[in-house]
N, CA and C of each residue as an Amber inpcrd file, in Angstrom:
protein
   708
  24.5640000  62.3350000 -67.3990000  24.6950000  60.9660000 -66.8850000
  24.7170000  61.0110000 -65.3660000  23.9780000  60.1110000 -64.7330000
  23.9120000  60.0730000 -63.2800000  25.0890000  59.2970000 -62.7280000
  25.7500000  59.8570000 -61.7050000  26.8040000  59.1170000 -61.0000000
  26.1410000  58.1050000 -60.0970000  26.2840000  56.8400000 -60.4130000
  25.4690000  55.8050000 -59.7680000  26.0810000  55.2100000 -58.5290000
  27.1550000  55.7930000 -58.0160000  27.7610000  55.1950000 -56.8320000
  28.1980000  56.2540000 -55.8570000  28.3660000  55.8370000 -54.6170000
  28.9510000  56.6850000 -53.5980000  30.3990000  56.9430000 -53.9960000
  30.9560000  58.1500000 -53.7470000  32.3390000  58.4280000 -54.1290000
  33.2910000  57.3070000 -53.7300000  34.1930000  56.9450000 -54.6640000
  35.0110000  55.7500000 -54.4940000  35.8970000  55.8170000 -53.2630000
  36.4840000  56.9830000 -52.9830000  37.3520000  57.0690000 -51.8080000
  36.5630000  56.8100000 -50.5270000  35.3400000  57.2960000 -50.4670000
  34.5050000  57.0740000 -49.2880000  34.0940000  55.6090000 -49.1960000
  33.8170000  54.9740000 -50.3500000  33.4880000  53.5510000 -50.3410000
  34.6630000  52.7220000 -49.8370000  35.8590000  53.0470000 -50.2960000
  37.0190000  52.2670000 -49.8780000  37.2940000  52.4340000 -48.3860000
  37.1430000  53.6600000 -47.8980000  37.3130000  53.8830000 -46.4560000
  36.2820000  53.0650000 -45.6790000  35.0310000  53.0680000 -46.1720000
  33.9940000  52.2690000 -45.5220000  34.2600000  50.7890000 -45.6110000
  34.7980000  50.3330000 -46.7610000  35.1250000  48.9090000 -46.9120000
  36.1890000  48.4670000 -45.9280000  37.2340000  49.2750000 -45.7790000
  38.2840000  48.9500000 -44.8060000  37.7190000  48.9690000 -43.3920000
  36.8500000  49.9380000 -43.1120000  36.2450000  50.0230000 -41.7820000
  35.3810000  48.7930000 -41.4970000  34.6400000  48.3200000 -42.5050000
  33.8090000  47.1230000 -42.3210000  34.6690000  45.9010000 -42.0200000
  35.8100000  45.7770000 -42.6980000  36.7150000  44.6570000 -42.4250000
  37.2770000  44.7580000 -41.0140000  37.6100000  45.9810000 -40.5820000
  38.1010000  46.1790000 -39.2120000  37.0230000  45.7820000 -38.2030000
  35.7650000  46.1540000 -38.4690000  34.6570000  45.7500000 -37.5870000
  34.5810000  44.2270000 -37.4760000  34.7040000  43.5510000 -38.6190000
  34.6690000  42.0810000 -38.6070000  35.8150000  41.5140000 -37.7890000
  37.0170000  42.0680000 -37.9540000  38.1850000  41.5810000 -37.2180000
  38.0240000  41.8220000 -35.7200000  37.4020000  42.9320000 -35.3440000
  37.1430000  43.1860000 -33.9160000  36.2350000  42.1120000 -33.3330000
  35.2250000  41.7040000 -34.1040000  34.3450000  40.6270000 -33.6440000
  35.1170000  39.3140000 -33.5300000  36.0120000  39.0530000 -34.4710000
  36.8150000  37.8350000 -34.4160000  37.6530000  37.8220000 -33.1370000
  38.3140000  38.9450000 -32.8460000  39.1240000  39.0450000 -31.6260000
  38.2520000  38.8080000 -30.3910000  37.0760000  39.4200000 -30.3720000
  36.1820000  39.2510000 -29.2340000  35.7520000  37.8140000 -29.0350000
  35.3800000  37.1370000 -30.1160000  34.9150000  35.7570000 -30.0050000
  36.0460000  34.8020000 -29.6570000  37.2300000  35.0200000 -30.2240000
  38.3750000  34.1610000 -29.8940000  38.7070000  34.2750000 -28.4110000
  38.6690000  35.4900000 -27.8940000  38.9580000  35.7120000 -26.4780000
  37.9740000  34.9530000 -25.5940000  36.6900000  35.0590000 -25.9430000
  35.6630000  34.4240000 -25.1150000  35.6890000  32.9010000 -25.2540000
  35.8390000  32.4030000 -26.4660000  35.7210000  30.9680000 -26.7100000
  37.0020000  30.1930000 -26.4190000  38.1550000  30.8060000 -26.6930000
  39.3990000  30.0480000 -26.6150000  40.3210000  30.4590000 -25.4680000
  40.3820000  31.7500000 -25.1700000  41.3610000  32.2190000 -24.1910000
  40.7870000  32.2510000 -22.7830000  39.6180000  32.8870000 -22.6170000
  39.0150000  33.0180000 -21.2840000  37.5270000  32.6810000 -21.3330000
  37.2100000  31.4120000 -21.5130000  35.7930000  31.0420000 -21.6490000
  34.9630000  31.2960000 -20.3940000  35.6250000  31.4920000 -19.2450000
  34.8800000  31.6820000 -17.9970000  34.6310000  33.1430000 -17.6590000
  35.0960000  34.0730000 -18.5290000  35.0010000  35.4850000 -18.1620000
  33.5680000  35.9570000 -18.0220000  32.6390000  35.3370000 -18.7400000
  31.2400000  35.7390000 -18.6590000  30.3750000  34.7700000 -17.8640000
  31.0290000  33.8540000 -17.1230000  30.2630000  32.8630000 -16.3540000
  29.5270000  33.5060000 -15.1890000  30.2510000  34.1960000 -14.3450000
  29.6490000  34.9120000 -13.2180000  30.6250000  35.9730000 -12.7290000
  30.2200000  36.7170000 -11.6850000  31.0330000  37.8300000 -11.1920000
  32.3760000  37.3620000 -10.6530000  32.3940000  36.2430000  -9.9370000
  33.6430000  35.7590000  -9.3500000  34.6370000  35.3380000 -10.4230000
  34.1650000  34.6350000 -11.4450000  35.0550000  34.2070000 -12.5290000
  35.6050000  35.4030000 -13.2920000  34.7710000  36.4140000 -13.4850000
  35.2480000  37.6040000 -14.1860000  36.3030000  38.3200000 -13.3600000
  36.0930000  38.4120000 -12.0600000  37.0930000  39.0510000 -11.2000000
  38.4120000  38.2990000 -11.2580000  38.3630000  36.9630000 -11.1830000
  39.5910000  36.1620000 -11.2650000  40.3090000  36.3890000 -12.5960000
  39.5370000  36.4850000 -13.6780000  40.1360000  36.7170000 -14.9870000
  40.7990000  38.0890000 -15.0440000  40.1320000  39.0930000 -14.4950000
  40.6840000  40.4480000 -14.5160000  41.9530000  40.5320000 -13.6870000
  41.9340000  39.9450000 -12.4960000  43.1150000  40.0060000 -11.6420000
  44.2840000  39.2330000 -12.2320000  43.9810000  38.1690000 -12.9640000
  45.0530000  37.3560000 -13.5400000  45.5550000  37.8540000 -14.8850000
  44.6990000  38.5800000 -15.6250000  45.0760000  39.0060000 -16.9780000
  44.5530000  40.4180000 -17.2470000  44.8170000  41.3310000 -16.3370000
  44.2160000  42.6650000 -16.4300000  44.6110000  43.3980000 -17.7100000
  45.8980000  43.3680000 -18.0780000  46.3300000  44.1090000 -19.2670000
  45.7690000  43.4960000 -20.5480000  45.7110000  42.1830000 -20.5860000
  45.1460000  41.5220000 -21.7610000  43.6810000  41.8810000 -21.9270000
  42.9440000  41.8980000 -20.8150000  41.5190000  42.2160000 -20.8830000
  41.3070000  43.6800000 -21.2340000  42.1600000  44.5670000 -20.7400000
  42.0550000  45.9740000 -21.1250000  42.2990000  46.1530000 -22.6320000
  43.3180000  45.4600000 -23.1420000  43.5780000  45.5200000 -24.5830000
  42.3950000  44.9680000 -25.3660000  41.8210000  43.8920000 -24.8640000
  40.6470000  43.2810000 -25.4930000  39.4930000  44.2760000 -25.5660000
  39.2180000  44.9630000 -24.4540000  38.1480000  45.9640000 -24.4490000
  38.4480000  47.1100000 -25.4090000  39.7050000  47.5250000 -25.4780000
  40.0670000  48.6050000 -26.3920000  39.8040000  48.2120000 -27.8480000
  40.0490000  46.9360000 -28.1570000  39.8330000  46.4700000 -29.5330000
  38.3560000  46.3130000 -29.8400000  37.6420000  45.5860000 -28.9810000
  36.2670000  45.2280000 -29.3280000  35.2730000  46.3600000 -29.1010000
  35.6710000  47.3730000 -28.3320000  34.7760000  48.5060000 -28.1270000
  35.3030000  49.7890000 -28.7730000  36.4870000  50.2220000 -28.3580000
  36.9760000  51.5230000 -28.8220000  37.3460000  51.4870000 -30.3070000
  38.1810000  50.5180000 -30.7030000  38.5400000  50.4100000 -32.1160000
  37.3090000  50.1230000 -32.9660000  36.4460000  49.2440000 -32.4840000
  35.2130000  48.9500000 -33.2190000  34.3690000  50.2080000 -33.3830000
  34.2560000  51.0180000 -32.3260000  33.4600000  52.2340000 -32.4050000
  33.9940000  53.2130000 -33.4380000  35.3220000  53.3510000 -33.5010000
  35.9270000  54.2390000 -34.4930000  35.6590000  53.7230000 -35.9060000
  35.8610000  52.4180000 -36.1050000  35.6060000  51.8390000 -37.4330000
  34.1370000  51.9700000 -37.8210000  33.2510000  51.8060000 -36.8530000
  31.8200000  51.9230000 -37.1290000  31.4580000  53.3430000 -37.5700000
  32.0950000  54.3430000 -36.9780000  31.8510000  55.7240000 -37.3990000
  32.2230000  55.9190000 -38.8710000  33.3790000  55.3800000 -39.2610000
  33.8250000  55.5160000 -40.6460000  32.8760000  54.7740000 -41.5900000
  32.4860000  53.5660000 -41.2080000  31.5580000  52.7930000 -42.0380000
  30.2220000  53.5000000 -42.1580000  29.7060000  53.9750000 -41.0400000
  28.4210000  54.6590000 -41.0450000  28.4570000  55.8780000 -41.9670000
  29.5680000  56.6120000 -41.9120000  29.7090000  57.7990000 -42.7710000
  29.7370000  57.4140000 -44.2480000  30.3030000  56.2650000 -44.5660000
  30.4320000  55.8760000 -45.9720000  29.1010000  55.4650000 -46.5910000
  28.1120000  55.1570000 -45.7550000  26.8440000  54.6360000 -46.2680000
  25.8000000  55.7090000 -46.5450000  26.0490000  56.9440000 -46.0970000
  24.9990000  57.9490000 -46.1750000  25.4360000  59.1760000 -46.9430000
  24.4510000  59.9080000 -47.4430000  24.6970000  61.0970000 -48.2390000
  25.0470000  62.2790000 -47.3450000  25.8230000  63.2290000 -47.8590000
  26.0240000  64.4780000 -47.1190000  24.6990000  65.1710000 -46.8810000
  24.6740000  66.1020000 -45.9520000  23.4140000  66.7530000 -45.5610000
  22.7630000  67.5010000 -46.7160000  23.5680000  67.9780000 -47.6800000
  22.9890000  68.7560000 -48.7640000  22.4010000  67.8870000 -49.8680000
  22.5320000  66.5700000 -49.7660000  21.9440000  65.6800000 -50.7600000
  20.7110000  64.9950000 -50.1830000  19.9050000  64.4300000 -51.0670000
  18.6950000  63.7540000 -50.6280000  19.0310000  62.4710000 -49.8780000
  18.2810000  62.2070000 -48.8290000  18.4490000  60.9690000 -48.0730000
  17.0730000  60.4050000 -47.7630000  16.9670000  59.0870000 -47.7510000
  15.7130000  58.4450000 -47.4050000  15.5350000  58.3810000 -45.8980000
  14.2970000  58.1260000 -45.4620000  14.0160000  58.0600000 -44.0290000
  14.7970000  56.9380000 -43.3550000  14.8790000  55.7750000 -44.0020000
  15.6410000  54.6780000 -43.4210000  17.1120000  55.0630000 -43.2830000
  17.6290000  55.7900000 -44.2700000  19.0250000  56.2100000 -44.2070000
  19.2600000  57.1500000 -43.0350000  18.3600000  58.1080000 -42.8500000
  18.5250000  59.0610000 -41.7670000  18.4380000  58.3750000 -40.4050000
  17.4730000  57.4690000 -40.2570000  17.3500000  56.7260000 -39.0070000
  18.5730000  55.8330000 -38.7770000  19.0200000  55.1820000 -39.8520000
  20.1960000  54.3260000 -39.7370000  21.4290000  55.1180000 -39.3630000
  21.5900000  56.3060000 -39.9560000  22.7390000  57.1430000 -39.6330000
  22.7160000  57.5400000 -38.1660000  21.5490000  57.9640000 -37.6770000
  21.4230000  58.3540000 -36.2800000  21.7490000  57.1890000 -35.3510000
  21.1740000  56.0160000 -35.6450000  21.4260000  54.8430000 -34.8100000
  22.8840000  54.4090000 -34.8890000  23.4970000  54.5480000 -36.0680000
  24.9000000  54.1900000 -36.2050000  25.7930000  55.0580000 -35.3440000
  25.5220000  56.3680000 -35.3250000  26.3130000  57.2690000 -34.4860000
  26.0600000  56.9990000 -33.0060000  24.8040000  56.6780000 -32.6720000
  24.4940000  56.3430000 -31.2840000  25.2250000  55.0710000 -30.8560000
  25.2010000  54.0540000 -31.7230000  25.8650000  52.7870000 -31.3850000
  27.3710000  52.9970000 -31.2350000  27.9550000  53.7590000 -32.1340000
  29.3940000  54.0100000 -32.0620000  29.7470000  54.7290000 -30.7640000
  28.9730000  55.7440000 -30.4000000  29.2270000  56.4700000 -29.1570000
  29.0430000  55.5600000 -27.9480000  28.0330000  54.7040000 -28.0150000
  27.7320000  53.7840000 -26.9140000  28.8720000  52.7900000 -26.6830000
  29.3370000  52.1490000 -27.7490000  30.3990000  51.1530000 -27.5630000
  31.7230000  51.8300000 -27.2150000  31.9580000  53.0210000 -27.7610000
  33.1770000  53.7650000 -27.4470000  33.2050000  54.1050000 -25.9540000
  32.1110000  54.6440000 -25.4440000  32.0380000  55.0050000 -24.0270000
  32.1050000  53.7600000 -23.1400000  31.4020000  52.6970000 -23.5310000
  31.4170000  51.4620000 -22.7320000  32.8210000  50.8910000 -22.6330000
  33.5680000  50.9120000 -23.7480000  34.9210000  50.3840000 -23.7440000
  35.8430000  51.1700000 -22.8370000  35.7800000  52.4900000 -22.9180000
  36.6420000  53.3170000 -22.0710000  36.2810000  53.1560000 -20.5940000
  34.9950000  53.0870000 -20.2860000  34.5720000  52.8890000 -18.9010000
  35.0790000  51.5390000 -18.3820000  34.9800000  50.4820000 -19.2010000
  35.4590000  49.1610000 -18.7890000  36.9590000  49.1860000 -18.5260000
  37.7180000  49.8110000 -19.4340000  39.1770000  49.8820000 -19.2650000
  39.5400000  50.6560000 -17.9980000  38.8820000  51.7880000 -17.7810000
  39.2290000  52.6280000 -16.6290000  38.7870000  52.0110000 -15.3120000
  37.6420000  51.3160000 -15.2970000  37.2260000  50.6650000 -14.0500000
  38.1490000  49.5050000 -13.7020000  38.6460000  48.7930000 -14.7090000
  39.6230000  47.7290000 -14.4450000  40.9130000  48.3270000 -13.8900000
  41.3570000  49.4440000 -14.4750000  42.5630000  50.1060000 -13.9890000
  42.3960000  50.5420000 -12.5380000  41.2340000  51.0860000 -12.2240000
  40.9580000  51.4900000 -10.8430000  40.9690000  50.2740000  -9.9090000
  40.3890000  49.1840000 -10.3610000  40.3030000  47.9830000  -9.5330000
  41.6830000  47.4370000  -9.1830000  42.5550000  47.3110000 -10.1730000
  43.8500000  46.6700000  -9.9260000  44.8030000  47.5670000  -9.1400000
  44.4650000  48.8490000  -9.0280000  45.3010000  49.7450000  -8.2360000
  44.9300000  49.7400000  -6.7620000  43.8580000  49.0650000  -6.4070000
  43.4090000  49.0380000  -5.0190000  44.1360000  47.9630000  -4.2190000
  44.2770000  48.1730000  -2.9120000  44.8350000  47.1190000  -2.0450000
  43.9780000  45.8640000  -2.1140000  44.5910000  44.7390000  -1.9190000
  43.8900000  43.4580000  -2.0480000  42.6390000  43.3860000  -1.1780000
  42.7160000  43.9670000   0.0190000  41.5680000  43.8700000   0.9200000
  40.3830000  44.7210000   0.4580000  40.6270000  45.6690000  -0.4410000
  39.5530000  46.5130000  -0.9350000  38.8710000  45.9590000  -2.1820000
  39.5570000  45.0400000  -2.8700000  39.0560000  44.5600000  -4.1560000
  37.6870000  43.9020000  -4.0140000  37.5590000  43.0070000  -3.0250000
  36.2860000  42.3030000  -2.8450000  35.1540000  43.2670000  -2.5230000
  35.4750000  44.3650000  -1.8720000  34.4360000  45.3150000  -1.4820000
  33.9530000  46.1630000  -2.6550000  34.8730000  46.5820000  -3.5040000
  34.4760000  47.4800000  -4.5980000  34.0900000  46.7350000  -5.8770000
  34.4550000  45.4520000  -5.9860000  34.1590000  44.7170000  -7.2180000
  32.6750000  44.6530000  -7.5590000  31.7540000  44.3950000  -6.5920000
  30.3330000  44.3380000  -6.9740000  29.8440000  45.6030000  -7.6790000
  30.3330000  46.7720000  -7.2490000  29.9070000  48.0200000  -7.8940000
  30.4440000  48.0970000  -9.3260000  31.7080000  47.7130000  -9.5110000
  32.2980000  47.7400000 -10.8510000  31.6040000  46.7420000 -11.7630000
  31.3140000  45.5610000 -11.2390000  30.6220000  44.5330000 -12.0330000
  29.2290000  45.0220000 -12.4320000  28.5420000  45.6910000 -11.4920000
  27.2050000  46.2130000 -11.7990000  27.2720000  47.2700000 -12.8960000
  28.3210000  48.1020000 -12.8810000  28.4840000  49.1160000 -13.9220000
  28.6850000  48.4510000 -15.2800000  29.5770000  47.4500000 -15.3150000
  29.8540000  46.7710000 -16.5850000  28.6160000  46.0720000 -17.1230000
  27.8710000  45.3960000 -16.2430000  26.6520000  44.7310000 -16.6930000
  25.5710000  45.7410000 -17.0720000  25.5060000  46.8440000 -16.3160000
  24.4990000  47.8520000 -16.5940000  24.6850000  48.5430000 -17.9350000
  25.9320000  48.5330000 -18.4360000  26.1990000  49.1220000 -19.7400000
  25.7390000  48.2300000 -20.8890000  25.2210000  47.0510000 -20.5380000
  24.6530000  46.1950000 -21.5850000  25.6060000  45.1680000 -22.1220000
  26.4770000  44.6400000 -21.2820000  27.4450000  43.6270000 -21.7110000
  26.7150000  42.4220000 -22.2900000  26.9040000  42.1780000 -23.5900000
  26.2650000  41.0430000 -24.2420000  24.9150000  41.3580000 -24.8630000
  24.3960000  42.5690000 -24.6250000  23.1150000  42.9560000 -25.2050000
  23.3830000  43.7450000 -26.4830000  22.8840000  43.2520000 -27.5970000
  23.2450000  43.7930000 -28.9110000  22.0700000  44.4670000 -29.6210000
  21.0600000  44.8720000 -28.8580000  19.8530000  45.3480000 -29.5300000
  20.0820000  46.6580000 -30.2870000  20.9660000  47.5270000 -29.7860000
  21.2250000  48.7790000 -30.5110000  21.8430000  48.4770000 -31.8800000
  22.8470000  47.5980000 -31.8860000  23.4610000  47.1940000 -33.1430000
  22.4910000  46.4530000 -34.0390000  21.6150000  45.6810000 -33.4350000
  20.6290000  44.9470000 -34.2270000  19.6690000  45.8770000 -34.9420000
  19.1860000  46.9030000 -34.2340000  18.2650000  47.8480000 -34.8590000
  18.9880000  48.6620000 -35.9300000  20.2540000  49.0220000 -35.6720000
  21.0420000  49.7230000 -36.6920000  21.1450000  48.8770000 -37.9610000
  21.4160000  47.5910000 -37.7980000  21.5230000  46.7190000 -38.9660000
  20.1970000  46.6150000 -39.7040000  19.1010000  46.5530000 -38.9610000
  17.7900000  46.5090000 -39.6140000  17.5750000  47.7510000 -40.4820000
  17.8710000  48.9330000 -39.9260000  17.6750000  50.1760000 -40.6690000
  18.5970000  50.2490000 -41.8890000  19.8600000  49.9000000 -41.7010000
  20.8320000  49.9620000 -42.7980000  20.4140000  49.0490000 -43.9420000
  20.0400000  47.8450000 -43.6120000  19.7290000  46.8770000 -44.6670000
  18.3580000  47.1100000 -45.2860000  17.4230000  47.6340000 -44.5170000
  16.1420000  48.0300000 -45.1020000  16.3650000  49.1640000 -46.1020000
  17.2640000  50.0840000 -45.7490000  17.5910000  51.1890000 -46.6610000
  18.2610000  50.6670000 -47.9320000  19.2180000  49.7560000 -47.7770000
  19.9240000  49.2280000 -48.9490000  18.9760000  48.4730000 -49.8720000
  18.0130000  47.7560000 -49.2800000  17.0540000  47.0440000 -50.1200000
  16.0600000  48.0120000 -50.7610000  15.6070000  48.9860000 -49.9880000
  14.6070000  49.9380000 -50.5110000  15.1560000  50.7190000 -51.6930000
  16.4200000  51.1120000 -51.6340000  16.9890000  51.9620000 -52.6690000
  17.9510000  51.2260000 -53.5960000  17.8880000  49.8830000 -53.5590000
  18.7220000  49.0740000 -54.4540000  20.2100000  49.4530000 -54.3790000
  20.6690000  49.7310000 -53.1820000  22.0670000  50.1270000 -53.0080000
  23.0130000  48.9370000 -53.0710000  22.5060000  47.7560000 -52.7320000
  23.3260000  46.5420000 -52.6820000  22.4720000  45.3640000 -53.1360000
  23.0930000  44.2330000 -53.4620000  22.3080000  43.0490000 -53.8450000
  21.3030000  42.6570000 -52.7630000  20.1450000  42.1740000 -53.1780000
  19.1010000  41.8040000 -52.2190000  19.5640000  40.7700000 -51.2080000
  20.4270000  39.8520000 -51.6370000  20.8950000  38.8160000 -50.7110000
  21.6420000  39.4300000 -49.5310000  22.4440000  40.4590000 -49.8010000
  23.1770000  41.1210000 -48.7230000  22.2110000  41.7920000 -47.7590000
  21.2450000  42.5320000 -48.3070000  20.2930000  43.2660000 -47.4760000
  19.4160000  42.3190000 -46.6610000  18.9370000  41.2410000 -47.2780000
  18.0680000  40.3070000 -46.5570000  18.8300000  39.5710000 -45.4630000
  20.0540000  39.1880000 -45.7810000  20.8920000  38.5460000 -44.7620000
  21.1360000  39.5160000 -43.6060000  21.4360000  40.7670000 -43.9240000
  21.6660000  41.7650000 -42.8800000  20.4430000  42.0030000 -42.0240000
  19.2550000  42.0210000 -42.6300000  18.0350000  42.1980000 -41.8420000
  17.8060000  41.0260000 -40.8930000  18.1080000  39.8210000 -41.3580000
  17.9790000  38.6560000 -40.4890000  18.9310000  38.7660000 -39.2980000
  20.1820000  39.1640000 -39.5800000  21.1660000  39.3160000 -38.5010000
  20.7310000  40.4080000 -37.5320000  20.2300000  41.5200000 -38.0740000
  19.7610000  42.6030000 -37.2110000  18.6250000  42.1640000 -36.3050000
  17.7010000  41.3670000 -36.8310000  16.5830000  40.8770000 -36.0210000
  17.0930000  40.0010000 -34.8820000  18.1130000  39.1910000 -35.1510000
  18.6970000  38.3470000 -34.0970000  19.3280000  39.2240000 -33.0220000
  20.0360000  40.2830000 -33.4330000  20.6350000  41.1830000 -32.4580000
  19.5980000  41.8730000 -31.5940000  18.4820000  42.2920000 -32.2090000
  17.4280000  42.9620000 -31.4510000  16.8230000  42.0460000 -30.3920000
  16.8280000  40.7380000 -30.6390000  16.2570000  39.7830000 -29.6880000
  17.0330000  39.7110000 -28.3790000  18.2950000  40.1490000 -28.3830000
  19.1010000  40.0540000 -27.1530000  18.6020000  40.9990000 -26.0700000
  17.6860000  41.9070000 -26.4080000  17.0780000  42.7610000 -25.3970000
  16.2480000  41.9260000 -24.4220000  15.7870000  40.7630000 -24.8620000
  15.0270000  39.8500000 -23.9980000  16.0290000  38.9870000 -23.2200000
  16.0620000  39.0580000 -21.8810000  17.0700000  38.3330000 -21.1000000
  17.1630000  36.8490000 -21.4370000  16.0350000  36.2030000 -21.6690000
  16.0410000  34.7700000 -21.9590000  16.7070000  34.4560000 -23.2930000
  16.8360000  35.4540000 -24.1650000  17.4240000  35.2440000 -25.4870000
  18.7980000  35.8910000 -25.6120000  19.4280000  36.1930000 -24.4780000
  20.7440000  36.8410000 -24.5000000  21.7840000  35.9920000 -25.2200000
  21.5920000  34.6740000 -25.2180000  22.5340000  33.7850000 -25.9010000
  22.5920000  34.0710000 -27.3920000  21.5400000  34.7120000 -27.9170000
  21.5250000  35.0600000 -29.3420000  22.6490000  36.0260000 -29.6980000
  23.2340000  36.6800000 -28.6800000  24.3280000  37.6010000 -28.9370000
  25.5170000  36.9280000 -29.5930000  25.7890000  35.6720000 -29.2360000
  26.8960000  34.9340000 -29.8400000  26.6200000  34.6790000 -31.3280000
  25.3980000  34.2780000 -31.6450000  25.0230000  34.0560000 -33.0420000
  25.0690000  35.3630000 -33.8130000  24.5990000  36.4350000 -33.1900000
  24.6310000  37.7470000 -33.8200000  26.0660000  38.1280000 -34.1880000
  27.0000000  37.9020000 -33.2650000  28.3920000  38.2320000 -33.5350000
  28.9710000  37.4300000 -34.6840000  28.6960000  36.1340000 -34.7050000
  29.2110000  35.2750000 -35.7790000  28.6680000  35.6960000 -37.1450000
  27.3640000  35.9670000 -37.1950000  26.7560000  36.3460000 -38.4710000
  27.1700000  37.7500000 -38.8980000  27.4280000  38.6280000 -37.9120000
  27.8780000  39.9690000 -38.2830000  29.2640000  39.9430000 -38.9290000
  30.1030000  39.0170000 -38.5180000  31.4150000  38.8910000 -39.1610000
  31.2290000  38.6570000 -40.6620000  30.3100000  37.7550000 -40.9940000
  30.0340000  37.4620000 -42.4010000  29.5090000  38.7060000 -43.1080000
  28.5380000  39.3870000 -42.4670000  27.9240000  40.5620000 -43.1020000
  28.9280000  41.6850000 -43.2870000  29.7380000  41.9660000 -42.2760000
  30.7350000  43.0240000 -42.3980000  31.7250000  42.7240000 -43.5250000
  32.1610000  41.4730000 -43.6260000  33.0870000  41.1040000 -44.7050000
  32.4130000  41.2270000 -46.0710000  31.1670000  40.8090000 -46.1510000
  30.4080000  40.8790000 -47.4070000  30.2250000  42.3260000 -47.8410000
  29.7650000  43.1580000 -46.8990000  29.5780000  44.5730000 -47.2030000
  30.9150000  45.2400000 -47.5210000  31.9580000  44.9010000 -46.7520000
  33.2700000  45.4760000 -46.9880000  33.7990000  45.1780000 -48.3740000
  33.5590000  43.9440000 -48.8570000  34.0350000  43.5960000 -50.2010000
  33.3060000  44.4110000 -51.2640000  32.0010000  44.6820000 -51.0570000
  31.2530000  45.5080000 -51.9980000  31.7840000  46.9400000 -52.0120000
  32.0430000  47.4660000 -50.8350000  32.5370000  48.8360000 -50.7450000
  33.9350000  48.9680000 -51.3490000  34.7980000  48.0110000 -51.0760000
  36.1700000  48.0840000 -51.6040000  36.1950000  48.0000000 -53.1210000
  35.1940000  47.3160000 -53.6940000  35.1090000  47.2130000 -55.1560000
  34.2420000  48.3040000 -55.7750000  33.7790000  49.2470000 -54.9340000
  32.9800000  50.3580000 -55.4460000  31.6420000  49.9380000 -55.9970000
  31.0000000  48.9550000 -55.3630000  29.7610000  48.3920000 -55.9130000
  28.4950000  48.8780000 -55.2190000  28.6260000  49.8220000 -54.2880000
  27.4360000  50.2810000 -53.5780000  26.8880000  51.5300000 -54.2520000
  25.5950000  51.5130000 -54.5910000  24.9470000  52.6550000 -55.2390000
  24.4530000  53.6260000 -54.1860000  24.4790000  54.8980000 -54.5010000
  23.9870000  55.9140000 -53.5690000  22.4730000  56.0470000 -53.6650000
  21.8690000  56.5750000 -52.5880000  20.4210000  56.8020000 -52.5980000
  20.0420000  57.8920000 -53.5960000  20.8770000  58.9540000 -53.6880000
  20.5470000  60.0330000 -54.6100000  20.5640000  59.5550000 -56.0570000
  21.4720000  58.6050000 -56.3610000  21.5060000  58.0590000 -57.7190000
  20.2480000  57.2620000 -58.0000000  19.8140000  56.4890000 -56.9900000
  18.5700000  55.7200000 -57.1510000  17.3930000  56.6630000 -57.3890000
  17.3280000  57.7320000 -56.5700000  16.2190000  58.6760000 -56.6930000
  16.2020000  59.3320000 -58.0670000  17.3970000  59.7450000 -58.5140000
  17.4750000  60.4160000 -59.8070000  17.1090000  59.4790000 -60.9480000
  17.6300000  58.2560000 -60.8970000  17.3610000  57.3150000 -61.9820000
  15.8980000  56.9120000 -62.0110000  15.2700000  56.7030000 -60.7940000
  13.8560000  56.3340000 -60.7790000  12.9870000  57.4620000 -61.2980000
  13.3440000  58.7020000 -60.9030000  12.5490000  59.8330000 -61.3600000
  12.7070000  60.0390000 -62.8560000  13.9230000  59.8170000 -63.3510000
  14.1600000  59.9670000 -64.7870000  13.3090000  58.9780000 -65.5670000
  13.1540000  57.7600000 -65.0380000  12.3350000  56.7550000 -65.7110000
  10.8750000  57.2000000 -65.7530000  10.4600000  57.9770000 -64.7420000
   9.0690000  58.4490000 -64.7200000   8.9250000  59.7850000 -65.4360000
  10.0800000  60.3300000 -65.8930000  10.0290000  61.6140000 -66.5820000
   9.8640000  62.7730000 -65.6510000  10.3430000  62.6380000 -64.3790000
  10.2100000  63.7060000 -63.3970000  11.5370000  64.4300000 -63.2540000
  11.5030000  65.7370000 -63.2120000  12.6970000  66.5480000 -62.9860000
  12.9480000  66.6460000 -61.4870000  14.1240000  66.1580000 -61.0240000
  14.4040000  66.1400000 -59.5830000  15.1290000  67.3780000 -59.1290000
  15.4590000  68.3020000 -60.0100000  16.1910000  69.4940000 -59.5860000
  15.2600000  70.4350000 -58.8420000  15.8550000  71.2030000 -57.9210000
  15.0590000  72.1460000 -57.1350000  15.4900000  73.5750000 -57.4860000
């Protein structure tokens, strides 16, 4: 009999990680929409926000980048087969992009926290002089640009649909969300990042519920079952 699912403990860890990812997005959006709506208006407004609420903003960055990056690593690990098992091309690409995205947001979050710490430790007369460089670093790291996450979502959901790992509705919805995230690479469509975040909350919760209930099928199970239907021996 073929084991048709990813190991349950790994699924549950991934399900919890997906919920944590969703909660990180909620914290990020609440901060931007309700607490400090002017933080992304321009450089001067961001500086005023940092000087007035430096610790809150550092905590915010730790949640939406560092904690999110850790949760993303766990989720990414739960979706793919160990190296000694068969994996599809979409799975391998998705795994690589997932690790890249996690490393990217983890590094971006720590850099943001440390540059803010450096800024607030400077004498008042130095702040105006060094702020443009810090702002350029934060913007250069891709603040608001979600194309890496968008491409990761495209690969993950294409893999889930290709190998029947999850219901088609989940995979198709995820591909749509991923396409929206990829569009943020175009400066004129950067506003799509807000929509991407809102829709990702839904997708992370949806995927998390499947993982927590042990409903995600593995690629190796799909391969074995399809080959068995064709009468092919998959052993090597």
